[in-house]
PDB file of C-alpha atoms in Angstrom:
ATOM      1  CA  MET X   1     -11.162  43.706 -66.986  1.00 68.00           C
ATOM      2  CA  ALA X   2      -9.323  41.061 -64.912  1.00 86.00           C
ATOM      3  CA  ASP X   3      -5.574  40.809 -65.595  1.00 94.00           C
ATOM      4  CA  LYS X   4      -4.509  37.970 -67.928  1.00 98.00           C
ATOM      5  CA  ILE X   5      -0.781  37.420 -67.635  1.00 98.00           C
ATOM      6  CA  LEU X   6       1.709  35.682 -69.970  1.00 98.00           C
ATOM      7  CA  ILE X   7       5.179  34.796 -68.636  1.00 98.00           C
ATOM      8  CA  ILE X   8       7.778  34.154 -71.311  1.00 98.00           C
ATOM      9  CA  GLY X   9      10.726  32.149 -70.105  1.00 96.00           C
ATOM     10  CA  ALA X  10       8.677  30.767 -67.170  1.00 96.00           C
ATOM     11  CA  CYS X  11      10.968  27.730 -66.651  1.00 94.00           C
ATOM     12  CA  GLY X  12      14.052  29.752 -65.679  1.00 90.00           C
ATOM     13  CA  GLN X  13      15.408  30.441 -62.210  1.00 86.00           C
ATOM     14  CA  ILE X  14      13.269  33.607 -61.675  1.00 93.00           C
ATOM     15  CA  GLY X  15      10.375  32.688 -64.014  1.00 95.00           C
ATOM     16  CA  THR X  16       9.441  29.551 -62.137  1.00 93.00           C
ATOM     17  CA  GLU X  17       8.970  31.175 -58.777  1.00 94.00           C
ATOM     18  CA  LEU X  18       7.454  34.347 -60.352  1.00 97.00           C
ATOM     19  CA  THR X  19       4.806  32.151 -62.143  1.00 97.00           C
ATOM     20  CA  LEU X  20       3.849  30.328 -58.939  1.00 96.00           C
ATOM     21  CA  LYS X  21       3.519  33.609 -57.009  1.00 97.00           C
ATOM     22  CA  LEU X  22       1.518  35.338 -59.611  1.00 98.00           C
ATOM     23  CA  ARG X  23      -0.854  32.264 -59.785  1.00 98.00           C
ATOM     24  CA  GLU X  24      -1.250  32.517 -56.008  1.00 97.00           C
ATOM     25  CA  ILE X  25      -2.266  36.200 -56.391  1.00 97.00           C
ATOM     26  CA  HIS X  26      -4.342  36.171 -59.558  1.00 97.00           C
ATOM     27  CA  GLY X  27      -5.597  32.551 -59.693  1.00 97.00           C
ATOM     28  CA  ALA X  28      -4.079  29.723 -61.734  1.00 97.00           C
ATOM     29  CA  GLU X  29      -6.092  30.246 -64.995  1.00 96.00           C
ATOM     30  CA  ALA X  30      -5.135  33.974 -65.176  1.00 98.00           C
ATOM     31  CA  VAL X  31      -1.328  33.274 -65.512  1.00 98.00           C
ATOM     32  CA  VAL X  32      -0.196  31.425 -68.622  1.00 98.00           C
ATOM     33  CA  ALA X  33       3.439  30.144 -68.317  1.00 98.00           C
ATOM     34  CA  SER X  34       5.479  29.548 -71.465  1.00 98.00           C
ATOM     35  CA  ASP X  35       9.018  28.475 -72.398  1.00 97.00           C
ATOM     36  CA  ILE X  36      10.896  26.684 -75.165  1.00 96.00           C
ATOM     37  CA  ARG X  37      10.812  23.486 -72.986  1.00 95.00           C
ATOM     38  CA  GLU X  38       8.625  22.086 -70.234  1.00 94.00           C
ATOM     39  CA  GLY X  39       9.688  22.981 -66.704  1.00 90.00           C
ATOM     40  CA  ALA X  40       9.432  21.776 -63.119  1.00 88.00           C
ATOM     41  CA  GLU X  41       6.464  19.497 -62.217  1.00 91.00           C
ATOM     42  CA  GLU X  42       5.043  22.066 -59.772  1.00 91.00           C
ATOM     43  CA  LEU X  43       4.949  24.764 -62.545  1.00 93.00           C
ATOM     44  CA  MET X  44       3.459  22.453 -65.178  1.00 95.00           C
ATOM     45  CA  GLN X  45       0.698  21.225 -62.927  1.00 95.00           C
ATOM     46  CA  SER X  46      -0.316  24.523 -61.313  1.00 96.00           C
ATOM     47  CA  GLY X  47      -1.842  26.222 -64.451  1.00 97.00           C
ATOM     48  CA  PRO X  48      -1.842  26.731 -68.170  1.00 98.00           C
ATOM     49  CA  PHE X  49       1.441  26.133 -70.121  1.00 98.00           C
ATOM     50  CA  GLU X  50       2.414  26.750 -73.706  1.00 98.00           C
ATOM     51  CA  ILE X  51       5.608  25.687 -75.499  1.00 97.00           C
ATOM     52  CA  LEU X  52       6.838  29.024 -76.938  1.00 98.00           C
ATOM     53  CA  ASP X  53      10.124  30.277 -78.383  1.00 97.00           C
ATOM     54  CA  ALA X  54      10.660  33.922 -77.187  1.00 97.00           C
ATOM     55  CA  THR X  55      11.939  34.907 -80.718  1.00 97.00           C
ATOM     56  CA  ASP X  56       8.789  33.527 -82.422  1.00 98.00           C
ATOM     57  CA  GLU X  57       6.681  36.624 -82.898  1.00 97.00           C
ATOM     58  CA  PRO X  58       3.711  34.890 -84.668  1.00 98.00           C
ATOM     59  CA  GLY X  59       3.634  32.256 -81.936  1.00 98.00           C
ATOM     60  CA  ILE X  60       3.649  34.791 -79.236  1.00 98.00           C
ATOM     61  CA  ARG X  61       0.878  36.762 -80.895  1.00 98.00           C
ATOM     62  CA  ALA X  62      -1.203  33.634 -81.200  1.00 98.00           C
ATOM     63  CA  VAL X  63      -0.879  32.914 -77.411  1.00 98.00           C
ATOM     64  CA  VAL X  64      -1.713  36.563 -76.610  1.00 98.00           C
ATOM     65  CA  LYS X  65      -4.859  36.410 -78.678  1.00 98.00           C
ATOM     66  CA  LYS X  66      -5.850  32.859 -77.499  1.00 98.00           C
ATOM     67  CA  TYR X  67      -5.705  33.781 -73.815  1.00 97.00           C
ATOM     68  CA  GLU X  68      -6.657  37.488 -74.182  1.00 97.00           C
ATOM     69  CA  ILE X  69      -3.336  38.502 -72.495  1.00 98.00           C
ATOM     70  CA  ASN X  70      -2.969  42.033 -71.278  1.00 98.00           C
ATOM     71  CA  GLN X  71       0.219  41.849 -69.237  1.00 98.00           C
ATOM     72  CA  VAL X  72       3.602  40.193 -70.345  1.00 98.00           C
ATOM     73  CA  TYR X  73       6.569  39.370 -68.180  1.00 98.00           C
ATOM     74  CA  LEU X  74       9.471  38.735 -70.597  1.00 98.00           C
ATOM     75  CA  MET X  75      11.913  36.667 -68.438  1.00 97.00           C
ATOM     76  CA  ALA X  76      13.648  34.797 -71.371  1.00 95.00           C
ATOM     77  CA  ALA X  77      17.374  35.651 -71.802  1.00 93.00           C
ATOM     78  CA  MET X  78      20.711  34.149 -72.172  1.00 91.00           C
ATOM     79  CA  LEU X  79      22.757  35.103 -69.052  1.00 85.00           C
ATOM     80  CA  SER X  80      26.264  36.436 -68.670  1.00 85.00           C
ATOM     81  CA  ALA X  81      28.574  33.369 -68.546  1.00 86.00           C
ATOM     82  CA  THR X  82      26.593  31.493 -71.161  1.00 89.00           C
ATOM     83  CA  ALA X  83      26.228  34.412 -73.525  1.00 92.00           C
ATOM     84  CA  GLU X  84      29.979  34.869 -73.793  1.00 92.00           C
ATOM     85  CA  LYS X  85      30.246  31.431 -75.376  1.00 94.00           C
ATOM     86  CA  ALA X  86      27.524  32.242 -78.027  1.00 95.00           C
ATOM     87  CA  PRO X  87      27.395  35.970 -78.514  1.00 96.00           C
ATOM     88  CA  MET X  88      25.208  36.171 -81.645  1.00 97.00           C
ATOM     89  CA  LYS X  89      22.725  33.604 -80.329  1.00 96.00           C
ATOM     90  CA  ALA X  90      22.559  35.594 -77.075  1.00 95.00           C
ATOM     91  CA  TRP X  91      22.023  38.959 -78.869  1.00 96.00           C
ATOM     92  CA  ASN X  92      19.286  37.482 -81.010  1.00 96.00           C
ATOM     93  CA  LEU X  93      17.428  35.955 -78.102  1.00 96.00           C
ATOM     94  CA  ASN X  94      17.835  38.891 -75.735  1.00 96.00           C
ATOM     95  CA  MET X  95      17.016  41.661 -78.188  1.00 97.00           C
ATOM     96  CA  ASN X  96      14.485  40.227 -80.670  1.00 97.00           C
ATOM     97  CA  SER X  97      12.338  38.891 -77.927  1.00 97.00           C
ATOM     98  CA  LEU X  98      12.102  42.360 -76.470  1.00 98.00           C
ATOM     99  CA  PHE X  99      11.295  44.028 -79.778  1.00 98.00           C
ATOM    100  CA  HIS X 100       8.450  41.703 -80.406  1.00 98.00           C
ATOM    101  CA  ILE X 101       6.804  42.516 -77.044  1.00 98.00           C
ATOM    102  CA  LEU X 102       7.389  46.251 -77.271  1.00 98.00           C
ATOM    103  CA  GLU X 103       5.809  46.288 -80.774  1.00 98.00           C
ATOM    104  CA  MET X 104       2.692  44.452 -79.356  1.00 98.00           C
ATOM    105  CA  GLY X 105       2.579  47.161 -76.577  1.00 98.00           C
ATOM    106  CA  LYS X 106       2.809  49.925 -79.226  1.00 98.00           C
ATOM    107  CA  GLU X 107      -0.110  48.356 -81.098  1.00 98.00           C
ATOM    108  CA  GLY X 108      -2.164  48.201 -77.984  1.00 97.00           C
ATOM    109  CA  LEU X 109      -2.382  44.397 -77.856  1.00 97.00           C
ATOM    110  CA  ILE X 110      -0.671  44.444 -74.368  1.00 97.00           C
ATOM    111  CA  ASP X 111      -1.319  47.036 -71.646  1.00 98.00           C
ATOM    112  CA  LYS X 112       1.632  46.462 -69.382  1.00 98.00           C
ATOM    113  CA  ILE X 113       5.083  44.881 -69.847  1.00 98.00           C
ATOM    114  CA  PHE X 114       7.772  43.788 -67.380  1.00 98.00           C
ATOM    115  CA  TRP X 115      11.282  43.265 -68.784  1.00 98.00           C
ATOM    116  CA  PRO X 116      14.246  42.604 -66.442  1.00 97.00           C
ATOM    117  CA  SER X 117      17.610  44.350 -66.782  1.00 97.00           C
ATOM    118  CA  SER X 118      20.690  43.533 -64.662  1.00 95.00           C
ATOM    119  CA  ILE X 119      23.788  45.005 -62.898  1.00 94.00           C
ATOM    120  CA  ALA X 120      25.542  43.734 -66.063  1.00 93.00           C
ATOM    121  CA  VAL X 121      24.664  47.023 -67.739  1.00 96.00           C
ATOM    122  CA  PHE X 122      27.450  48.580 -65.699  1.00 96.00           C
ATOM    123  CA  GLY X 123      31.115  48.410 -66.596  1.00 94.00           C
ATOM    124  CA  PRO X 124      34.655  49.176 -65.455  1.00 93.00           C
ATOM    125  CA  THR X 125      34.093  52.881 -65.727  1.00 96.00           C
ATOM    126  CA  THR X 126      31.014  52.873 -63.485  1.00 96.00           C
ATOM    127  CA  PRO X 127      31.555  53.861 -59.789  1.00 97.00           C
ATOM    128  CA  LYS X 128      31.728  50.528 -57.991  1.00 96.00           C
ATOM    129  CA  ASP X 129      30.460  51.549 -54.565  1.00 96.00           C
ATOM    130  CA  GLN X 130      26.888  52.681 -54.234  1.00 97.00           C
ATOM    131  CA  THR X 131      26.495  52.849 -57.988  1.00 98.00           C
ATOM    132  CA  PRO X 132      24.061  55.711 -58.835  1.00 98.00           C
ATOM    133  CA  GLN X 133      20.812  55.211 -60.710  1.00 98.00           C
ATOM    134  CA  ILE X 134      22.196  57.380 -63.531  1.00 97.00           C
ATOM    135  CA  THR X 135      25.870  56.865 -64.197  1.00 97.00           C
ATOM    136  CA  ALA X 136      28.495  55.848 -66.763  1.00 96.00           C
ATOM    137  CA  MET X 137      27.586  52.426 -68.440  1.00 96.00           C
ATOM    138  CA  GLU X 138      30.127  50.783 -70.613  1.00 96.00           C
ATOM    139  CA  PRO X 139      29.294  47.036 -70.254  1.00 95.00           C
ATOM    140  CA  THR X 140      32.006  44.595 -71.347  1.00 92.00           C
ATOM    141  CA  THR X 141      29.808  41.456 -71.826  1.00 93.00           C
ATOM    142  CA  VAL X 142      27.339  40.388 -74.506  1.00 94.00           C
ATOM    143  CA  TYR X 143      24.687  40.077 -71.852  1.00 94.00           C
ATOM    144  CA  GLY X 144      25.358  43.519 -70.440  1.00 94.00           C
ATOM    145  CA  ILE X 145      25.473  45.200 -73.865  1.00 96.00           C
ATOM    146  CA  SER X 146      22.089  43.573 -74.723  1.00 97.00           C
ATOM    147  CA  LYS X 147      20.559  44.696 -71.416  1.00 97.00           C
ATOM    148  CA  GLN X 148      21.851  48.319 -71.751  1.00 97.00           C
ATOM    149  CA  THR X 149      20.499  48.449 -75.337  1.00 98.00           C
ATOM    150  CA  GLY X 150      17.180  47.037 -74.093  1.00 98.00           C
ATOM    151  CA  GLU X 151      16.926  49.782 -71.446  1.00 98.00           C
ATOM    152  CA  ARG X 152      17.279  52.391 -74.126  1.00 98.00           C
ATOM    153  CA  TRP X 153      14.589  50.825 -76.291  1.00 98.00           C
ATOM    154  CA  CYS X 154      12.200  50.449 -73.328  1.00 98.00           C
ATOM    155  CA  GLU X 155      12.562  54.140 -72.558  1.00 98.00           C
ATOM    156  CA  TYR X 156      12.149  55.121 -76.193  1.00 98.00           C
ATOM    157  CA  PHE X 157       8.974  53.072 -76.668  1.00 98.00           C
ATOM    158  CA  HIS X 158       7.513  54.625 -73.484  1.00 98.00           C
ATOM    159  CA  ARG X 159       8.437  58.207 -74.500  1.00 98.00           C
ATOM    160  CA  LYS X 160       7.510  57.870 -78.138  1.00 98.00           C
ATOM    161  CA  PHE X 161       4.507  55.557 -78.090  1.00 98.00           C
ATOM    162  CA  GLY X 162       3.350  55.553 -74.512  1.00 98.00           C
ATOM    163  CA  VAL X 163       4.070  51.819 -73.880  1.00 98.00           C
ATOM    164  CA  ASP X 164       3.745  51.008 -70.224  1.00 98.00           C
ATOM    165  CA  VAL X 165       7.024  49.009 -69.821  1.00 98.00           C
ATOM    166  CA  ARG X 166       8.678  48.619 -66.348  1.00 98.00           C
ATOM    167  CA  SER X 167      12.068  47.253 -65.469  1.00 98.00           C
ATOM    168  CA  ILE X 168      14.497  46.624 -62.588  1.00 98.00           C
ATOM    169  CA  ARG X 169      18.152  45.832 -62.752  1.00 98.00           C
ATOM    170  CA  TYR X 170      18.528  42.521 -60.876  1.00 96.00           C
ATOM    171  CA  PRO X 171      21.590  41.885 -58.852  1.00 95.00           C
ATOM    172  CA  GLY X 172      22.706  38.283 -58.386  1.00 91.00           C
ATOM    173  CA  ILE X 173      19.660  36.171 -57.378  1.00 93.00           C
ATOM    174  CA  ILE X 174      19.858  33.402 -54.904  1.00 94.00           C
ATOM    175  CA  SER X 175      17.360  30.520 -54.570  1.00 94.00           C
ATOM    176  CA  TYR X 176      17.249  26.816 -53.725  1.00 92.00           C
ATOM    177  CA  LYS X 177      14.121  25.983 -55.772  1.00 84.00           C
ATOM    178  CA  THR X 178      15.606  26.272 -59.250  1.00 71.00           C
ATOM    179  CA  LEU X 179      19.061  25.462 -60.511  1.00 72.00           C
ATOM    180  CA  PRO X 180      21.240  28.432 -61.690  1.00 69.00           C
ATOM    181  CA  GLY X 181      21.076  29.320 -65.375  1.00 72.00           C
ATOM    182  CA  GLY X 182      24.690  30.346 -66.288  1.00 76.00           C
ATOM    183  CA  GLY X 183      25.315  33.525 -64.481  1.00 82.00           C
ATOM    184  CA  THR X 184      28.458  35.027 -62.880  1.00 86.00           C
ATOM    185  CA  THR X 185      26.837  35.089 -59.544  1.00 89.00           C
ATOM    186  CA  ASP X 186      25.912  31.375 -59.604  1.00 91.00           C
ATOM    187  CA  TYR X 187      28.654  30.506 -57.075  1.00 94.00           C
ATOM    188  CA  ALA X 188      26.368  31.892 -54.374  1.00 95.00           C
ATOM    189  CA  ILE X 189      23.904  29.080 -55.119  1.00 94.00           C
ATOM    190  CA  GLU X 190      26.424  26.295 -55.930  1.00 94.00           C
ATOM    191  CA  ILE X 191      28.217  26.906 -52.614  1.00 96.00           C
ATOM    192  CA  PHE X 192      25.208  25.733 -50.557  1.00 96.00           C
ATOM    193  CA  HIS X 193      24.782  22.474 -52.550  1.00 94.00           C
ATOM    194  CA  GLU X 194      28.512  21.706 -52.252  1.00 95.00           C
ATOM    195  CA  ALA X 195      28.592  22.685 -48.534  1.00 97.00           C
ATOM    196  CA  LEU X 196      25.863  20.242 -47.660  1.00 96.00           C
ATOM    197  CA  LYS X 197      26.925  17.408 -50.031  1.00 95.00           C
ATOM    198  CA  ASN X 198      30.789  17.554 -49.780  1.00 96.00           C
ATOM    199  CA  LYS X 199      31.548  20.004 -46.950  1.00 97.00           C
ATOM    200  CA  SER X 200      33.828  21.891 -49.449  1.00 97.00           C
ATOM    201  CA  TYR X 201      33.468  24.183 -52.423  1.00 97.00           C
ATOM    202  CA  THR X 202      35.910  25.658 -54.997  1.00 97.00           C
ATOM    203  CA  SER X 203      34.766  29.142 -55.957  1.00 96.00           C
ATOM    204  CA  PHE X 204      35.183  30.426 -59.546  1.00 95.00           C
ATOM    205  CA  LEU X 205      35.429  33.933 -58.218  1.00 97.00           C
ATOM    206  CA  ALA X 206      38.205  35.293 -56.039  1.00 97.00           C
ATOM    207  CA  LYS X 207      37.642  35.441 -52.299  1.00 97.00           C
ATOM    208  CA  ASP X 208      37.227  39.272 -52.283  1.00 97.00           C
ATOM    209  CA  ALA X 209      34.923  39.631 -55.296  1.00 97.00           C
ATOM    210  CA  GLU X 210      32.168  41.599 -53.691  1.00 96.00           C
ATOM    211  CA  LEU X 211      28.891  41.757 -55.615  1.00 96.00           C
ATOM    212  CA  PRO X 212      25.249  42.945 -54.999  1.00 96.00           C
ATOM    213  CA  MET X 213      23.036  39.945 -54.269  1.00 96.00           C
ATOM    214  CA  MET X 214      19.391  39.301 -53.431  1.00 97.00           C
ATOM    215  CA  TYR X 215      17.303  36.371 -52.118  1.00 97.00           C
ATOM    216  CA  MET X 216      14.698  35.171 -54.561  1.00 96.00           C
ATOM    217  CA  ASP X 217      11.648  36.096 -52.474  1.00 97.00           C
ATOM    218  CA  ASP X 218      12.868  39.746 -52.443  1.00 98.00           C
ATOM    219  CA  ALA X 219      13.421  39.697 -56.250  1.00 98.00           C
ATOM    220  CA  ILE X 220       9.856  38.262 -56.853  1.00 98.00           C
ATOM    221  CA  LYS X 221       8.404  40.885 -54.405  1.00 98.00           C
ATOM    222  CA  ALA X 222      10.163  43.770 -56.281  1.00 98.00           C
ATOM    223  CA  THR X 223       8.957  42.451 -59.617  1.00 98.00           C
ATOM    224  CA  ILE X 224       5.268  42.317 -58.523  1.00 98.00           C
ATOM    225  CA  ASP X 225       5.517  45.532 -56.560  1.00 98.00           C
ATOM    226  CA  ILE X 226       6.743  47.583 -59.615  1.00 98.00           C
ATOM    227  CA  MET X 227       4.062  46.054 -61.802  1.00 98.00           C
ATOM    228  CA  GLU X 228       1.329  46.881 -59.333  1.00 97.00           C
ATOM    229  CA  ALA X 229       2.466  50.447 -58.729  1.00 98.00           C
ATOM    230  CA  PRO X 230       0.404  53.255 -60.297  1.00 97.00           C
ATOM    231  CA  SER X 231       1.857  54.371 -63.626  1.00 97.00           C
ATOM    232  CA  GLU X 232       2.522  57.897 -62.299  1.00 97.00           C
ATOM    233  CA  LYS X 233       4.827  56.407 -59.592  1.00 98.00           C
ATOM    234  CA  ILE X 234       7.236  55.015 -62.183  1.00 98.00           C
ATOM    235  CA  SER X 235       9.625  57.838 -63.039  1.00 98.00           C
ATOM    236  CA  ILE X 236      12.357  55.612 -64.534  1.00 98.00           C
ATOM    237  CA  ARG X 237      11.338  53.888 -67.812  1.00 98.00           C
ATOM    238  CA  SER X 238      14.770  52.520 -68.634  1.00 98.00           C
ATOM    239  CA  SER X 239      15.361  50.393 -65.480  1.00 98.00           C
ATOM    240  CA  TYR X 240      15.551  50.845 -61.733  1.00 98.00           C
ATOM    241  CA  ASN X 241      18.589  50.060 -59.610  1.00 98.00           C
ATOM    242  CA  LEU X 242      17.701  47.361 -57.120  1.00 98.00           C
ATOM    243  CA  ALA X 243      19.659  46.266 -54.044  1.00 97.00           C
ATOM    244  CA  ALA X 244      19.508  44.025 -50.911  1.00 97.00           C
ATOM    245  CA  ILE X 245      22.858  42.434 -49.686  1.00 97.00           C
ATOM    246  CA  ASN X 246      26.443  42.702 -50.741  1.00 96.00           C
ATOM    247  CA  PHE X 247      29.073  40.089 -49.928  1.00 97.00           C
ATOM    248  CA  THR X 248      32.211  38.224 -51.184  1.00 97.00           C
ATOM    249  CA  PRO X 249      32.640  34.542 -51.458  1.00 97.00           C
ATOM    250  CA  GLU X 250      34.784  34.643 -48.268  1.00 98.00           C
ATOM    251  CA  VAL X 251      32.137  36.491 -46.284  1.00 98.00           C
ATOM    252  CA  LEU X 252      29.465  33.995 -47.454  1.00 98.00           C
ATOM    253  CA  ALA X 253      31.642  31.089 -46.573  1.00 98.00           C
ATOM    254  CA  LYS X 254      32.189  32.453 -43.051  1.00 98.00           C
ATOM    255  CA  GLU X 255      28.399  32.783 -42.679  1.00 98.00           C
ATOM    256  CA  ILE X 256      27.905  29.108 -43.805  1.00 98.00           C
ATOM    257  CA  GLN X 257      30.583  27.971 -41.299  1.00 98.00           C
ATOM    258  CA  LYS X 258      28.522  29.373 -38.489  1.00 97.00           C
ATOM    259  CA  HIS X 259      26.113  26.508 -39.315  1.00 97.00           C
ATOM    260  CA  LEU X 260      28.576  23.931 -40.773  1.00 97.00           C
ATOM    261  CA  LYS X 261      31.814  24.113 -38.744  1.00 97.00           C
ATOM    262  CA  ASP X 262      33.762  21.711 -40.984  1.00 97.00           C
ATOM    263  CA  PHE X 263      32.940  23.484 -44.317  1.00 98.00           C
ATOM    264  CA  GLU X 264      36.034  24.548 -46.272  1.00 98.00           C
ATOM    265  CA  ILE X 265      36.303  26.882 -49.334  1.00 98.00           C
ATOM    266  CA  SER X 266      39.045  27.229 -51.912  1.00 97.00           C
ATOM    267  CA  TYR X 267      39.451  29.643 -54.838  1.00 98.00           C
ATOM    268  CA  GLU X 268      40.158  28.986 -58.522  1.00 97.00           C
ATOM    269  CA  PRO X 269      39.016  32.192 -60.387  1.00 96.00           C
ATOM    270  CA  ASP X 270      38.039  31.637 -64.094  1.00 95.00           C
ATOM    271  CA  PHE X 271      36.818  33.840 -66.885  1.00 91.00           C
ATOM    272  CA  ARG X 272      33.880  34.837 -64.741  1.00 93.00           C
ATOM    273  CA  GLN X 273      36.169  36.739 -62.398  1.00 95.00           C
ATOM    274  CA  GLN X 274      36.864  39.315 -65.139  1.00 93.00           C
ATOM    275  CA  ILE X 275      33.137  39.778 -65.613  1.00 90.00           C
ATOM    276  CA  ALA X 276      32.663  40.245 -61.833  1.00 92.00           C
ATOM    277  CA  GLU X 277      35.386  42.776 -61.675  1.00 93.00           C
ATOM    278  CA  SER X 278      33.525  44.912 -64.223  1.00 91.00           C
ATOM    279  CA  TRP X 279      30.337  45.041 -62.126  1.00 92.00           C
ATOM    280  CA  PRO X 280      29.459  47.139 -58.955  1.00 95.00           C
ATOM    281  CA  SER X 281      30.141  45.975 -55.479  1.00 96.00           C
ATOM    282  CA  SER X 282      27.124  47.835 -54.042  1.00 96.00           C
ATOM    283  CA  ILE X 283      24.099  49.603 -55.494  1.00 97.00           C
ATOM    284  CA  ASP X 284      22.248  52.829 -54.707  1.00 98.00           C
ATOM    285  CA  ASP X 285      18.551  51.943 -55.129  1.00 98.00           C
ATOM    286  CA  SER X 286      17.070  54.956 -53.358  1.00 98.00           C
ATOM    287  CA  GLN X 287      14.995  55.910 -56.468  1.00 98.00           C
ATOM    288  CA  ALA X 288      13.090  52.587 -56.347  1.00 98.00           C
ATOM    289  CA  ARG X 289      12.617  52.987 -52.529  1.00 98.00           C
ATOM    290  CA  SER X 290      11.181  56.471 -52.826  1.00 98.00           C
ATOM    291  CA  ASP X 291       9.166  56.058 -56.158  1.00 98.00           C
ATOM    292  CA  TRP X 292       7.314  52.798 -55.466  1.00 98.00           C
ATOM    293  CA  GLY X 293       8.206  51.809 -51.940  1.00 97.00           C
ATOM    294  CA  TRP X 294      10.827  49.108 -52.540  1.00 98.00           C
ATOM    295  CA  LYS X 295      12.018  47.392 -49.337  1.00 97.00           C
ATOM    296  CA  HIS X 296      13.997  44.093 -49.015  1.00 97.00           C
ATOM    297  CA  ASP X 297      13.361  41.466 -46.285  1.00 98.00           C
ATOM    298  CA  TYR X 298      16.328  39.160 -46.429  1.00 98.00           C
ATOM    299  CA  ASP X 299      19.837  39.998 -44.917  1.00 97.00           C
ATOM    300  CA  LEU X 300      22.847  37.684 -45.186  1.00 98.00           C
ATOM    301  CA  GLU X 301      22.070  35.793 -42.028  1.00 98.00           C
ATOM    302  CA  LYS X 302      18.367  35.118 -42.899  1.00 98.00           C
ATOM    303  CA  MET X 303      19.216  34.253 -46.489  1.00 98.00           C
ATOM    304  CA  THR X 304      21.957  31.781 -45.478  1.00 98.00           C
ATOM    305  CA  SER X 305      19.877  29.930 -42.914  1.00 98.00           C
ATOM    306  CA  THR X 306      16.928  29.746 -45.407  1.00 98.00           C
ATOM    307  CA  MET X 307      19.208  28.447 -48.173  1.00 97.00           C
ATOM    308  CA  LEU X 308      20.784  25.744 -46.013  1.00 97.00           C
ATOM    309  CA  LYS X 309      17.372  24.554 -44.827  1.00 97.00           C
ATOM    310  CA  GLY X 310      15.884  24.540 -48.315  1.00 96.00           C
ATOM    311  CA  VAL X 311      18.880  22.882 -50.069  1.00 95.00           C
ATOM    312  CA  GLY X 312      19.092  20.351 -47.266  1.00 95.00           C
ATOM    313  CA  GLU X 313      15.445  19.342 -47.724  1.00 95.00           C
ATOM    314  CA  ARG X 314      15.861  19.045 -51.423  1.00 91.00           C
ATOM    315  CA  LEU X 315      18.965  16.872 -51.138  1.00 90.00           C
ATOM    316  CA  GLU X 316      17.169  14.659 -48.613  1.00 89.00           C
ATOM    317  CA  LYS X 317      14.269  14.161 -50.998  1.00 86.00           C
ATOM    318  CA  SER X 318      16.479  13.362 -53.894  1.00 82.00           C
ATOM    319  CA  THR X 319      18.240  10.557 -52.062  1.00 80.00           C
ATOM    320  CA  LYS X 320      14.974   8.822 -50.926  1.00 75.00           C
TER     321      LYS X 320
END
């Protein structure tokens, strides 16, 4: 049977580009996008779309049956900085949405599930450099707590009920196509917009706040690669470490200055700095690389030039 895919949270930063890529691979009609609101024009016009609340179990079941869905990518979540302002709302969205999909997997309604975790599962007691796949995890944010709990439930549903659920711990994701959604790593997107518009940027993280990052195309590639891998290749059913590039705001600013000589950066760390300090500065993702052949394509130089070109073109269009 041909795959019929439902993406929940398709209008978000990753969801938008993931939907378009999956439609390119499987055909437009085979990939149903859904979110609580309508999204970008390109997403809406490229294939079927349903208004869907990720916590609405009857609504999700109805869409799964209507389109004969056999794979679900659950991308809906409240991210780190936003979740700190609404803890219970974030917990409800992040956890109940996962339970609904895992239950449908247990019942055999869905064959395969993708659920993203994050480097937010780690905490101040985690080794910061080359963070191992299996290590101490004492997250200090609502988002991190929900993701760590989700990892445990994913592993449980696989071990106990044979649910084919797959997950990766995303680092900070950088893209010019969709606006950031309230994460601690959002500075690495905002900086490009401000550099091109105003030639200056005030970072909400300190200049030496090193974090693991990844260009969006690599994140999409990893997501699709893990879902296409044979089940026997997936040895981790909680979530895989994933890595590509690590840098600080200062290092990123210097790379941008190679292209924009008059760009200046200043620093006014806010509450997000504390969150960043609890996360790793680099990640050991050797398990993903050996199990299902993960490999990233974008380094800092390639990512920076791609972002400046992409953001520049978007700003040019918006002023016409």
